[in-house]
Short mmCIF file of C-alpha atoms in Angstrom, two decimals:
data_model
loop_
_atom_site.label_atom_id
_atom_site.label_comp_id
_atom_site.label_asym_id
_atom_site.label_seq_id
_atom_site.Cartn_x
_atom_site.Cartn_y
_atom_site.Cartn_z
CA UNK A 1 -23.89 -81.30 109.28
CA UNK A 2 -24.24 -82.75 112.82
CA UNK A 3 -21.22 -83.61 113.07
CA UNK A 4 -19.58 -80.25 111.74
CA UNK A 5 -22.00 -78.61 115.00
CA UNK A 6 -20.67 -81.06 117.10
CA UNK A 7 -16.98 -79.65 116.30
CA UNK A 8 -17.83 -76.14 116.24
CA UNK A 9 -19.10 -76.75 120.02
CA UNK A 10 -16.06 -78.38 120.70
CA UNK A 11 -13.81 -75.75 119.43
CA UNK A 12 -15.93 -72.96 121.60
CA UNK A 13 -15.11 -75.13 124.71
CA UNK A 14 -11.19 -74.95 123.38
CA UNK A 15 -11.56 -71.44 123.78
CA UNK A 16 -13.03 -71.37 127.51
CA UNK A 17 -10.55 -73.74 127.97
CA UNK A 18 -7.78 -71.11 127.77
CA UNK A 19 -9.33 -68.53 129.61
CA UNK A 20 -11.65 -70.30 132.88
CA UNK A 21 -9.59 -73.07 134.91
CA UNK A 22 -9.04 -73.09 138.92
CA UNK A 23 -7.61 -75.35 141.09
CA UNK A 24 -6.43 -78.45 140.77
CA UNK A 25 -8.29 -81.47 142.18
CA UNK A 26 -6.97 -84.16 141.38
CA UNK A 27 -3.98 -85.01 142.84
CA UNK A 28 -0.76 -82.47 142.54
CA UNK A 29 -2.09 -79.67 139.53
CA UNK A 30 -4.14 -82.34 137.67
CA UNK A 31 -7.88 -81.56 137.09
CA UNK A 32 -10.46 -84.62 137.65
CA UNK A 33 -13.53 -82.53 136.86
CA UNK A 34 -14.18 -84.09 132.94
CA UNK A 35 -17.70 -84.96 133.39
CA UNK A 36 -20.67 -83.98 135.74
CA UNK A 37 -22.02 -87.90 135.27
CA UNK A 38 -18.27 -88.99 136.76
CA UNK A 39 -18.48 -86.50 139.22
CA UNK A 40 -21.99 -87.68 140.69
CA UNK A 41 -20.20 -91.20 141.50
CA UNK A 42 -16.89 -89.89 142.46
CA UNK A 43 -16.25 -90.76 139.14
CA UNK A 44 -16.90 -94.56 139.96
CA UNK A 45 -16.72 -97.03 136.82
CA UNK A 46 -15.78 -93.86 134.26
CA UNK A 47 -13.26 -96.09 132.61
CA UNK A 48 -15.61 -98.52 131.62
CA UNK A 49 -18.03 -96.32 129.97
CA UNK A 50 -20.29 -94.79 132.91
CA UNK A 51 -20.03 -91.87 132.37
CA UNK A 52 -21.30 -91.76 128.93
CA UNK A 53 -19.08 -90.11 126.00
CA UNK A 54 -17.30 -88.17 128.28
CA UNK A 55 -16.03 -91.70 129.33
CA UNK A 56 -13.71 -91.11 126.26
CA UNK A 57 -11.08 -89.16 127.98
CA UNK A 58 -9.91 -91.85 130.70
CA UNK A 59 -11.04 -94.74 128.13
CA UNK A 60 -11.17 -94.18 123.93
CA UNK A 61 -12.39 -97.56 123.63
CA UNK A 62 -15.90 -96.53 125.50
CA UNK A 63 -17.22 -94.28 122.56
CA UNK A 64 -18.34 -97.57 120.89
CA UNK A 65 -20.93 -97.79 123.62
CA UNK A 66 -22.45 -94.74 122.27
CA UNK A 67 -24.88 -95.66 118.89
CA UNK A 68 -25.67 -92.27 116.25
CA UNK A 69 -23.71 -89.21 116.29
CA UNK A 70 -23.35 -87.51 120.47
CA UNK A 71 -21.85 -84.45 121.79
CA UNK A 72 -21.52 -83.68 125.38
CA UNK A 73 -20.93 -80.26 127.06
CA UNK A 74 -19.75 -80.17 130.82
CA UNK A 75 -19.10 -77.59 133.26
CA UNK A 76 -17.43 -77.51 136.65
CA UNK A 77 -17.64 -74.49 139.13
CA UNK A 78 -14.26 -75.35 141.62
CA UNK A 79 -14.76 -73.59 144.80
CA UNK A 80 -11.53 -74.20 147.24
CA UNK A 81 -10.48 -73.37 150.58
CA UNK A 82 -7.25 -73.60 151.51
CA UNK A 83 -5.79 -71.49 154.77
CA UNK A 84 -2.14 -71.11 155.07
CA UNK A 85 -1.26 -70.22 158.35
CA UNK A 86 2.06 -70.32 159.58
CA UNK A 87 3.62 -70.89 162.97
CA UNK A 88 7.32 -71.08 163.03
CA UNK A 89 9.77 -69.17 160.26
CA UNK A 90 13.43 -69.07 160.72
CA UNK A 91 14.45 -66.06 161.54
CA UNK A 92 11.52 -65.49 163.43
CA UNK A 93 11.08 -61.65 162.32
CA UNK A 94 9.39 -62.90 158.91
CA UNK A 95 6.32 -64.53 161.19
CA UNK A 96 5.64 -60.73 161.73
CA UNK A 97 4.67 -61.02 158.04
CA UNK A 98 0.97 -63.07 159.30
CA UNK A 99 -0.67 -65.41 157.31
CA UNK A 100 -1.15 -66.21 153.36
CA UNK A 101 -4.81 -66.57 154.17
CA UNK A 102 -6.93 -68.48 151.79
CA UNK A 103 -4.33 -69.32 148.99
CA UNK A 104 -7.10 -71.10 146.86
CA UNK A 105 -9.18 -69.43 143.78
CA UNK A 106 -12.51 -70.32 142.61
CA UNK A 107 -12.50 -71.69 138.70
CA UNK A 108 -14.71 -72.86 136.10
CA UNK A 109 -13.79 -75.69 134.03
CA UNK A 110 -15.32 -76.68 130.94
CA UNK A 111 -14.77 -79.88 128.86
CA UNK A 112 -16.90 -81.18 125.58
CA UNK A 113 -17.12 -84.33 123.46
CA UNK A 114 -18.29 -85.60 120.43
CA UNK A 115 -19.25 -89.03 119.01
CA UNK A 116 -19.65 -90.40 115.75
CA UNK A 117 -20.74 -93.81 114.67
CA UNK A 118 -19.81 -95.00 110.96
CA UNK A 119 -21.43 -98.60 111.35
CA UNK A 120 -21.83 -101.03 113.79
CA UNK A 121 -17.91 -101.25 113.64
CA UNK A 122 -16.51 -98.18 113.87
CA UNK A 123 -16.59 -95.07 115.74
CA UNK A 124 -15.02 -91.63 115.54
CA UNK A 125 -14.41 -89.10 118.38
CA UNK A 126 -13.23 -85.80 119.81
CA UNK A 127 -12.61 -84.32 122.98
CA UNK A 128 -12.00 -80.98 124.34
CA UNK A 129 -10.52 -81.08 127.99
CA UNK A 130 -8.05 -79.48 130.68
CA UNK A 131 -5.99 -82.33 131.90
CA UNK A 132 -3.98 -79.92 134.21
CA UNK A 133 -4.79 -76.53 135.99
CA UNK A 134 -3.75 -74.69 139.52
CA UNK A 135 -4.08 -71.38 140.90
CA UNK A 136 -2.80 -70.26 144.49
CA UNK A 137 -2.23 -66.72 145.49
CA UNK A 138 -1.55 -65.71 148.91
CA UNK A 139 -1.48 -61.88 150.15
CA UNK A 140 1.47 -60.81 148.71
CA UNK A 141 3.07 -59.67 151.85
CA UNK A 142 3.16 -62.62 153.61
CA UNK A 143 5.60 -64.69 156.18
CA UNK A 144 6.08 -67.60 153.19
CA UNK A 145 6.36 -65.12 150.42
CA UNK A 146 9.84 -66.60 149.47
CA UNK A 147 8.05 -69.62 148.73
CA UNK A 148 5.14 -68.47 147.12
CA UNK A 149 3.19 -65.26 146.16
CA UNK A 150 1.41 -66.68 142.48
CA UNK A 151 1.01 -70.07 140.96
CA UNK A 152 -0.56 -70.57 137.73
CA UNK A 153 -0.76 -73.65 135.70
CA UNK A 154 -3.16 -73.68 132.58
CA UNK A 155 -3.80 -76.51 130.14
CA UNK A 156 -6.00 -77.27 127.24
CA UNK A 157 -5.75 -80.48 125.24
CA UNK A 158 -7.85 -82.10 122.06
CA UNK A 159 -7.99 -85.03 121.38
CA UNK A 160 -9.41 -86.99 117.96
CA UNK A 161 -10.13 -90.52 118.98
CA UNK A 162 -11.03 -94.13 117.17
CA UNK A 163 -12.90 -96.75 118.49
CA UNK A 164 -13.69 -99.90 117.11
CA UNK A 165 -15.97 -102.97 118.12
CA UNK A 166 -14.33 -106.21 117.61
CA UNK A 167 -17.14 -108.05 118.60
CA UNK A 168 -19.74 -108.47 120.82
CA UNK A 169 -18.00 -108.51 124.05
CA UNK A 170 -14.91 -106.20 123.23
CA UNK A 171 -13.94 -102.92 121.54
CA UNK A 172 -10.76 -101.08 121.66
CA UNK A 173 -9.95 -97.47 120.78
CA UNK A 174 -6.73 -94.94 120.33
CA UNK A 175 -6.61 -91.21 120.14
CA UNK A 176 -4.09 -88.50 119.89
CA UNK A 177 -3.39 -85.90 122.49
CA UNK A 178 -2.58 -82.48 121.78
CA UNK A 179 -1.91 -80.37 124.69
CA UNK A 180 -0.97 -76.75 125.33
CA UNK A 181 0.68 -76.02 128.83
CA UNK A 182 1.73 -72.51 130.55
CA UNK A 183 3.05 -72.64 133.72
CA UNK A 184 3.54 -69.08 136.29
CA UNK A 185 5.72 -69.57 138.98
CA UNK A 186 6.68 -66.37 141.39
CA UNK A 187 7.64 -65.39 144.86
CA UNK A 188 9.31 -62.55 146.46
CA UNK A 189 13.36 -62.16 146.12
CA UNK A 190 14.20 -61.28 149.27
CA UNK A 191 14.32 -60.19 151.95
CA UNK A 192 17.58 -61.67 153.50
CA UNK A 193 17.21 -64.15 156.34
CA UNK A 194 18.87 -60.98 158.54
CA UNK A 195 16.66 -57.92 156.76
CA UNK A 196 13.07 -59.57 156.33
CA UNK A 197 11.34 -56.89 154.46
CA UNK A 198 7.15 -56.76 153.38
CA UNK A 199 7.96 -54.80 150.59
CA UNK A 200 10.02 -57.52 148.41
CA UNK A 201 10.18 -57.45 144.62
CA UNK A 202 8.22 -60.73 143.01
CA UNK A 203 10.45 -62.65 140.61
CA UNK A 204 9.43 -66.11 139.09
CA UNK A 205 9.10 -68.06 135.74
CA UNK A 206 6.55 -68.08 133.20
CA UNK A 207 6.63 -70.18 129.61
CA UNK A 208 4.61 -72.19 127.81
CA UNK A 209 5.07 -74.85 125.06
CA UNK A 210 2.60 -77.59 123.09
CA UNK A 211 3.36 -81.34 123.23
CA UNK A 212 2.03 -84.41 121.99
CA UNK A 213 0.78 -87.81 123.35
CA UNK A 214 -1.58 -90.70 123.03
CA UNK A 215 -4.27 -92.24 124.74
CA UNK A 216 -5.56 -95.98 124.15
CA UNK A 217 -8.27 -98.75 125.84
CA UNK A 218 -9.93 -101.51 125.79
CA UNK A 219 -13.48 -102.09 126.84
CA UNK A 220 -15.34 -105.73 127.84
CA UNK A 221 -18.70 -107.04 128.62
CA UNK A 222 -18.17 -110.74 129.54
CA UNK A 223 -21.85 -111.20 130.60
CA UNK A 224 -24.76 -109.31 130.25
CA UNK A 225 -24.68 -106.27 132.88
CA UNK A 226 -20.96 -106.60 133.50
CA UNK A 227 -18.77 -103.66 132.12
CA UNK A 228 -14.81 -103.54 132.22
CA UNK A 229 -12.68 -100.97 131.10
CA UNK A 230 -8.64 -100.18 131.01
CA UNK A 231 -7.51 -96.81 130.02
CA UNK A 232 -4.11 -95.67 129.47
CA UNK A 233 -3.25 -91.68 128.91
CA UNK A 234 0.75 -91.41 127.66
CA UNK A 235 3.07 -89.15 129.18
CA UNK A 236 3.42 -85.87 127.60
CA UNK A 237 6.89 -83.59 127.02
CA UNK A 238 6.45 -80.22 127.03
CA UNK A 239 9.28 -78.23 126.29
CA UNK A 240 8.44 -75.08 128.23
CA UNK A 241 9.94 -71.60 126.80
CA UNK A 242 9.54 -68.46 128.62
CA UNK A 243 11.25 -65.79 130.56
CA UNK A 244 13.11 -65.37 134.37
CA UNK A 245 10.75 -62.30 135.11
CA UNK A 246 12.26 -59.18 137.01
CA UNK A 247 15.57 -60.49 135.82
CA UNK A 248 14.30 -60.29 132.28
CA UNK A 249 16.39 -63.90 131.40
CA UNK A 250 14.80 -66.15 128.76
CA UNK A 251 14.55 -69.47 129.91
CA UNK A 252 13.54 -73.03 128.87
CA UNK A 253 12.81 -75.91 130.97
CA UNK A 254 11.71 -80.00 129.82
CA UNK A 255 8.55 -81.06 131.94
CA UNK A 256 7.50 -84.56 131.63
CA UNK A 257 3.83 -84.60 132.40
CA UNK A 258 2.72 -87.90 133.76
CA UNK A 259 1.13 -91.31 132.54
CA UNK A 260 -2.22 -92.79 133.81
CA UNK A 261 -3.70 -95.78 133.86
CA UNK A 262 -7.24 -95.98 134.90
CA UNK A 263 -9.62 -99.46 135.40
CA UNK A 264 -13.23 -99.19 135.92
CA UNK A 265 -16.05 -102.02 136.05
CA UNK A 266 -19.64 -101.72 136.55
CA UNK A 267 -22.03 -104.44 137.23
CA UNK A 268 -25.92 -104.09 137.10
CA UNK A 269 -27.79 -105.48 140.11
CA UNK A 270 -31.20 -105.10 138.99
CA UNK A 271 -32.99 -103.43 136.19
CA UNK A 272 -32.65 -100.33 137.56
CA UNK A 273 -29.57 -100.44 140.15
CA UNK A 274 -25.70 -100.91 139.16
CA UNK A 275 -22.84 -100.35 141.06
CA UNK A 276 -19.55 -99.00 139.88
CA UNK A 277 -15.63 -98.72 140.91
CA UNK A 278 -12.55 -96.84 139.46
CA UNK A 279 -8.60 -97.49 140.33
CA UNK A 280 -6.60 -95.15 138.78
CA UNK A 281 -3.06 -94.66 139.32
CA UNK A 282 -1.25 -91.38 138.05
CA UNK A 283 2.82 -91.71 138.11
CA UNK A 284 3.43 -88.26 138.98
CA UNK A 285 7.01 -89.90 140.49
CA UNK A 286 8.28 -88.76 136.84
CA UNK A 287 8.34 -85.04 137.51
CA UNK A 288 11.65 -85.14 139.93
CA UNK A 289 13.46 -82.14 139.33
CA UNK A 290 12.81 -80.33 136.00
CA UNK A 291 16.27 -78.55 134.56
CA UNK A 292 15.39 -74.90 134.11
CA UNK A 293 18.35 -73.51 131.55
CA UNK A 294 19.16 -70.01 130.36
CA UNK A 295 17.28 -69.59 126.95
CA UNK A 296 20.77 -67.87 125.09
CA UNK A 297 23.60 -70.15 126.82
CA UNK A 298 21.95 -73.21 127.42
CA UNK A 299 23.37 -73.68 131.20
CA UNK A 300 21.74 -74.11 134.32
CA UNK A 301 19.68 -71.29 135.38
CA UNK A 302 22.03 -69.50 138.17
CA UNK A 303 19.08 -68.16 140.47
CA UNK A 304 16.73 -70.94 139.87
CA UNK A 305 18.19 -73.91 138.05
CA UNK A 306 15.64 -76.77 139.25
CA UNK A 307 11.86 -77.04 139.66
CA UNK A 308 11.71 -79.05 142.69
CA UNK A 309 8.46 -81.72 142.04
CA UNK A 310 9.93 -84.56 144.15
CA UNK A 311 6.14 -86.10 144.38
CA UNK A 312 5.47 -89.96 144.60
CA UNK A 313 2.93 -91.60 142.64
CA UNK A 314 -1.19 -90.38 142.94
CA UNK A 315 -4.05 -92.98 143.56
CA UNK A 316 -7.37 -92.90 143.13
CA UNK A 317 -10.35 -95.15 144.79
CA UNK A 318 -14.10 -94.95 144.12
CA UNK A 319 -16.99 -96.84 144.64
CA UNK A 320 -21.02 -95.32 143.40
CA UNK A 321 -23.90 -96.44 142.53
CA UNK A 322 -27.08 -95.38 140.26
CA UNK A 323 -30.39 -95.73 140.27
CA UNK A 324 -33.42 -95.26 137.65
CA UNK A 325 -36.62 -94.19 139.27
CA UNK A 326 -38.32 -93.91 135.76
CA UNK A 327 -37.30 -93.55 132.12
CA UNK A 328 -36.81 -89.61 132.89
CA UNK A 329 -34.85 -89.53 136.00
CA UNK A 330 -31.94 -91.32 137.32
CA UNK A 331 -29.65 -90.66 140.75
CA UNK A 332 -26.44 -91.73 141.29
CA UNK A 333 -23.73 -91.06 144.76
CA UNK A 334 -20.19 -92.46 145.59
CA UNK A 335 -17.63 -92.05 147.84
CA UNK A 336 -13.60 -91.95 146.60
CA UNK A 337 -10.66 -92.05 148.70
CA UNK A 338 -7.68 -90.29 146.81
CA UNK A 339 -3.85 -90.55 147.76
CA UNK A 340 -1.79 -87.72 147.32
CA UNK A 341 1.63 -87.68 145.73
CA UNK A 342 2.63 -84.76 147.94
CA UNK A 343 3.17 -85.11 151.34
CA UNK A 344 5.41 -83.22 154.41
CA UNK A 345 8.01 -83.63 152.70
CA UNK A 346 7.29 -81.81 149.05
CA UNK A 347 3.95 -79.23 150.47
CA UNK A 348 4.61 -75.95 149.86
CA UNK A 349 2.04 -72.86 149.97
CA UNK A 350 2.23 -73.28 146.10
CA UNK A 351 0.07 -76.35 146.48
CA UNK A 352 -0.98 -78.02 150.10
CA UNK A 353 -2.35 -80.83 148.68
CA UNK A 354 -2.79 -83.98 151.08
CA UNK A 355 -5.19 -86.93 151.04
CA UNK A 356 -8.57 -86.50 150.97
CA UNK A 357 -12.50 -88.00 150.61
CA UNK A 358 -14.43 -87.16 148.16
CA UNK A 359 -18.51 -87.21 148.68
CA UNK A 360 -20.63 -86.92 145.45
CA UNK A 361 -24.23 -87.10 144.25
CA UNK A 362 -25.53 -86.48 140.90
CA UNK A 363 -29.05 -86.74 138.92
CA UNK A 364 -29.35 -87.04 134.85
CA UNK A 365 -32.93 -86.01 133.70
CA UNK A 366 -33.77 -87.05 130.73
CA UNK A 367 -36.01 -84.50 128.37
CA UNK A 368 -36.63 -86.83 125.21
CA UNK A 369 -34.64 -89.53 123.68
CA UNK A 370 -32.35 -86.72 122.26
CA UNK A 371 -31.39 -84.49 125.21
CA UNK A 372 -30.71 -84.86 128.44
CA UNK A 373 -29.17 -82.57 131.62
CA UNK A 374 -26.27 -83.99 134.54
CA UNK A 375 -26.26 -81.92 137.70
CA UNK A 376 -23.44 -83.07 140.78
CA UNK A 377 -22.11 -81.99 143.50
CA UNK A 378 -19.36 -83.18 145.47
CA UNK A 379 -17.19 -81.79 148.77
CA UNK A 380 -14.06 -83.01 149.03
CA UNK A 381 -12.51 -83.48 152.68
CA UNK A 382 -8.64 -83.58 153.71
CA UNK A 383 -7.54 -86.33 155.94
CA UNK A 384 -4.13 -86.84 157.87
CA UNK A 385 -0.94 -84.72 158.29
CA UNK A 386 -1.30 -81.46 155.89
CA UNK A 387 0.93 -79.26 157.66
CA UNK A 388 4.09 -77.29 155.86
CA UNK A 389 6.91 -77.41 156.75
CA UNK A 390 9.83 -76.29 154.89
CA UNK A 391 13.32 -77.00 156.30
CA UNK A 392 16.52 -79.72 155.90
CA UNK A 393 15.24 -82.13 153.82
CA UNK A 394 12.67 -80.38 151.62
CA UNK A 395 13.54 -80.40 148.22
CA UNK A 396 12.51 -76.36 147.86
CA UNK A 397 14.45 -75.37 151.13
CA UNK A 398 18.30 -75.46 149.59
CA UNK A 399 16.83 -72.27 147.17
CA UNK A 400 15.87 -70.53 150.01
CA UNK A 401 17.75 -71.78 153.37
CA UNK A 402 14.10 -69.96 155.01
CA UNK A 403 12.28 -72.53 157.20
CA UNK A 404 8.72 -72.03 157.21
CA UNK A 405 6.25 -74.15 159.01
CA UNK A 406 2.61 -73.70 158.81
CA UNK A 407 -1.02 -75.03 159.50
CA UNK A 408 -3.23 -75.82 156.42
CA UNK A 409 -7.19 -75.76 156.91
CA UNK A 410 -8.54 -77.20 153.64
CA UNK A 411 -12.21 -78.28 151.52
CA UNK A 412 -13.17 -78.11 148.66
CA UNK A 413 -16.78 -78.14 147.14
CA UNK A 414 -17.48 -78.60 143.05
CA UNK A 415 -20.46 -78.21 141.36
CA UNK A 416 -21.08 -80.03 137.64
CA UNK A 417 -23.51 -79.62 134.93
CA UNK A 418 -23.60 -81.29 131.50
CA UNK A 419 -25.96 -80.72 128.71
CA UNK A 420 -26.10 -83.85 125.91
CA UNK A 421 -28.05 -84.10 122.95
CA UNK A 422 -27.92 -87.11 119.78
CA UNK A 423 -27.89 -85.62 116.60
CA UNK A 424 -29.17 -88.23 114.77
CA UNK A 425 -32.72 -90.19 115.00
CA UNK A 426 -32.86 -92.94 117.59
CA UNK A 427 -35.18 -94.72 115.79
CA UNK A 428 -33.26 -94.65 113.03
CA UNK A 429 -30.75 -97.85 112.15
CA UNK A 430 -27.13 -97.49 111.71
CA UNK A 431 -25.59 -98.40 108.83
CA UNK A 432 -23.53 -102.13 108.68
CA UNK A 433 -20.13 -102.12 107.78
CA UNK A 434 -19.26 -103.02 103.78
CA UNK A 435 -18.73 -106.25 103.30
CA UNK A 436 -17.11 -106.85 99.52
CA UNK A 437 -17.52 -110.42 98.19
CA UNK A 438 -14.27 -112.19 96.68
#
């Protein structure tokens, strides 16, 4: 019966799924915000098991750090800035147009997870997550509005999971990830270079499909207070099918979602102190240039027949720390420094992303041995070059032959909250695995 409440509360965090994401921030449209423990250390050490069950969803092998049956509720309130201003266009009539504003929308983003332990052995799992999610919208009569008016991408993924303890000092785990993805691409058509117009029709793509992938880990403790962790996350194929809006086209269009592979270890200092650290690196490189294809003849989509994602590869660097003040309280900070796979030469006003700092701090307070509450906050800061600046060599200027260059003034700040409660008694043993004579 736990466990079946432990599903149910899972499925209700399927359905917010669907209908509460924001922006993305992690990287490209990828959403880092899993787990209001991870996000209170930048989410230092997560792969390794840090962050409690939610560790699960960058390392399956974790959940066998977890004894009884668990479930884990998170929330994430994304609140983004991101000013768009330009200061050259070519023809210079459309800078007449002004400024996108602030392109970036607030969004809530809930994940959940549930643990089960059959013996000292085995362990069953399932998570509820967003893996990807973005939404820009810039006034709709804008100077860039050939380049961008709305951008949508929504994801929701579950994801049953194994783990099993091979020993003391080891455990490994697999799961399966099913994902749905809709993406909403649109921007004005029109005006022409020589007749720049505010009043532009919007025209843009919109599908959605389900795919399938895998995750699997491995999780060590060599000596006692030393924690290691390697997760890997599969690519995922989604075979988008939607429509050519305005033009009323169906369309289809492969997307290759990327792989991950993410390494944490923690090591306690003292009783009450331990320090954590996370490398993750995301090969976003894969996306390239999507084929988008008429849905009835199969051939390249005339007005639009690539999705230009030229990005390099994403990584990810944290260090954080917690501490234990007393058996109900615990504090933990950390500090991340997070390389963008888009740069000058792929930002659009779709998505400015750059690289950026990321400042966290986070408390767990612990009610009774069966429920506790995670509170974070962290405010993300953009460093180096994030201008625009779409011309020659930008992979989305040959659709457009527009050149836009612009200023972008960006932050974000994200507050977490988790709720997590064991089902079963503490005090109560687990069962030992059967053990048949010959």
């Amino acid at each position: 019966m736990s466990f079946n409440r432990s599903l149910t509360l899972a499925a209700v965090s399927l359905t917010a799924l669907i209908s509460a994401q924001g922006g993305a921030q992690a990287g490209a449209f990828a959403l880092r915000e899993q787990s209001a423990t991870g996000l209170g250390m930048a989410f230092a050490g997560v792969a390794d098991g840090s962050a409690g069950v939610s560790s699960m969803y960058w390392n399956p092998a974790t959940i066998t750090m977890r004894p009884g049956w668990q479930f884990e509720g998170h929330v994430s309130g994304i609140i983004p800035r991101s000013d768009v201003n330009p200061t050259l266009t070519v023809p210079a009539s459309l800078l007449a147009l002004g400024g996108a504003g602030d392109v970036g929308r607030d969004g809530v983003v809930p994940a959940s997870y549930a643990s089960f332990q059959i013996n000292d052995r085995l362990w069953l799992g399932l998570n509820v997550s967003a893996p990807f999610g973005l939404t820009t919208k810039p006034h709709t009569f804008w100077a860039g509005q050939l380049y961008s008016r709305t951008t949508s991408v929504l994801s929701a993924e579950v994801g049953p999971t194994i783990g099993y303890k091979v020993n003391d000092w080891m455990s490994v785990g697999a799961g399966v990830r099913a994902q749905y993805f809709k993406v909403r691409f649109f921007s004005a058509i029109g005006p022409t270079p020589a007749a720049p117009s505010p009043f532009a029709a919007s025209a843009g793509l919109e599908g959605d499909s389900w795919g399938v992938g895998y995750s699997l880990g491995a999780n060590f403790t060599p000596f006692a207070g030393t924690a290691i962790g390697v997760g890997f996350r599969s690519a995922v194929q989604q075979d988008v099918s939607g429509s050519f809006q305005y033009f009323g086209i169906p369309i289809k269009a492969n997307l290759i979602l990327p792989e991950s592979v993410s390494v944490g270890v923690s090591q306690r200092i003292t009783d009450a102190f331990t320090l954590h650290a996370t490398a993750e690196w995301t090969n976003w490189s894969r996306l390239g240039f999507p084929r988008v294809t008429n849905g009835l003849t199969g051939t390249l989509l005339a007005q639009s027949p690539y999705i230009p994602l030229d990005y390099k590869d994403g990584w990810f660097f944290s260090v954080g720390g917690e501490y234990t003040i007393n058996p109900a309280w615990t504090v933990r900070a950390g500090l991340a420094y997070e390389i963008s796979p888009i740069d000058e030469h792929t930002r659009t006003p779709r998505l400015p992303d750059s690289d950026r700092i990321w400042l966290s701090l986070g408390t767990t307070y612990n009610w009774s041995d069966q429920l506790s509450f995670d509170l974070a906050y962290s405010h993300i800061f953009t460093v180096g070059n994030t201008d625009i600046n779409i011309s020659p060599g930008n992979p989305t200027f040959p659709t457009r032959g527009v050149v836009l260059q612009a200023k972008v003034d960006a932050g974000v700040d994200i507050i977490s909250a988790s709720i997590k409660y064991r089902w079963d008694n503490p005090a109560k043993a687990i069962p030992a695995p059967i053990v048949r004579k010959n």
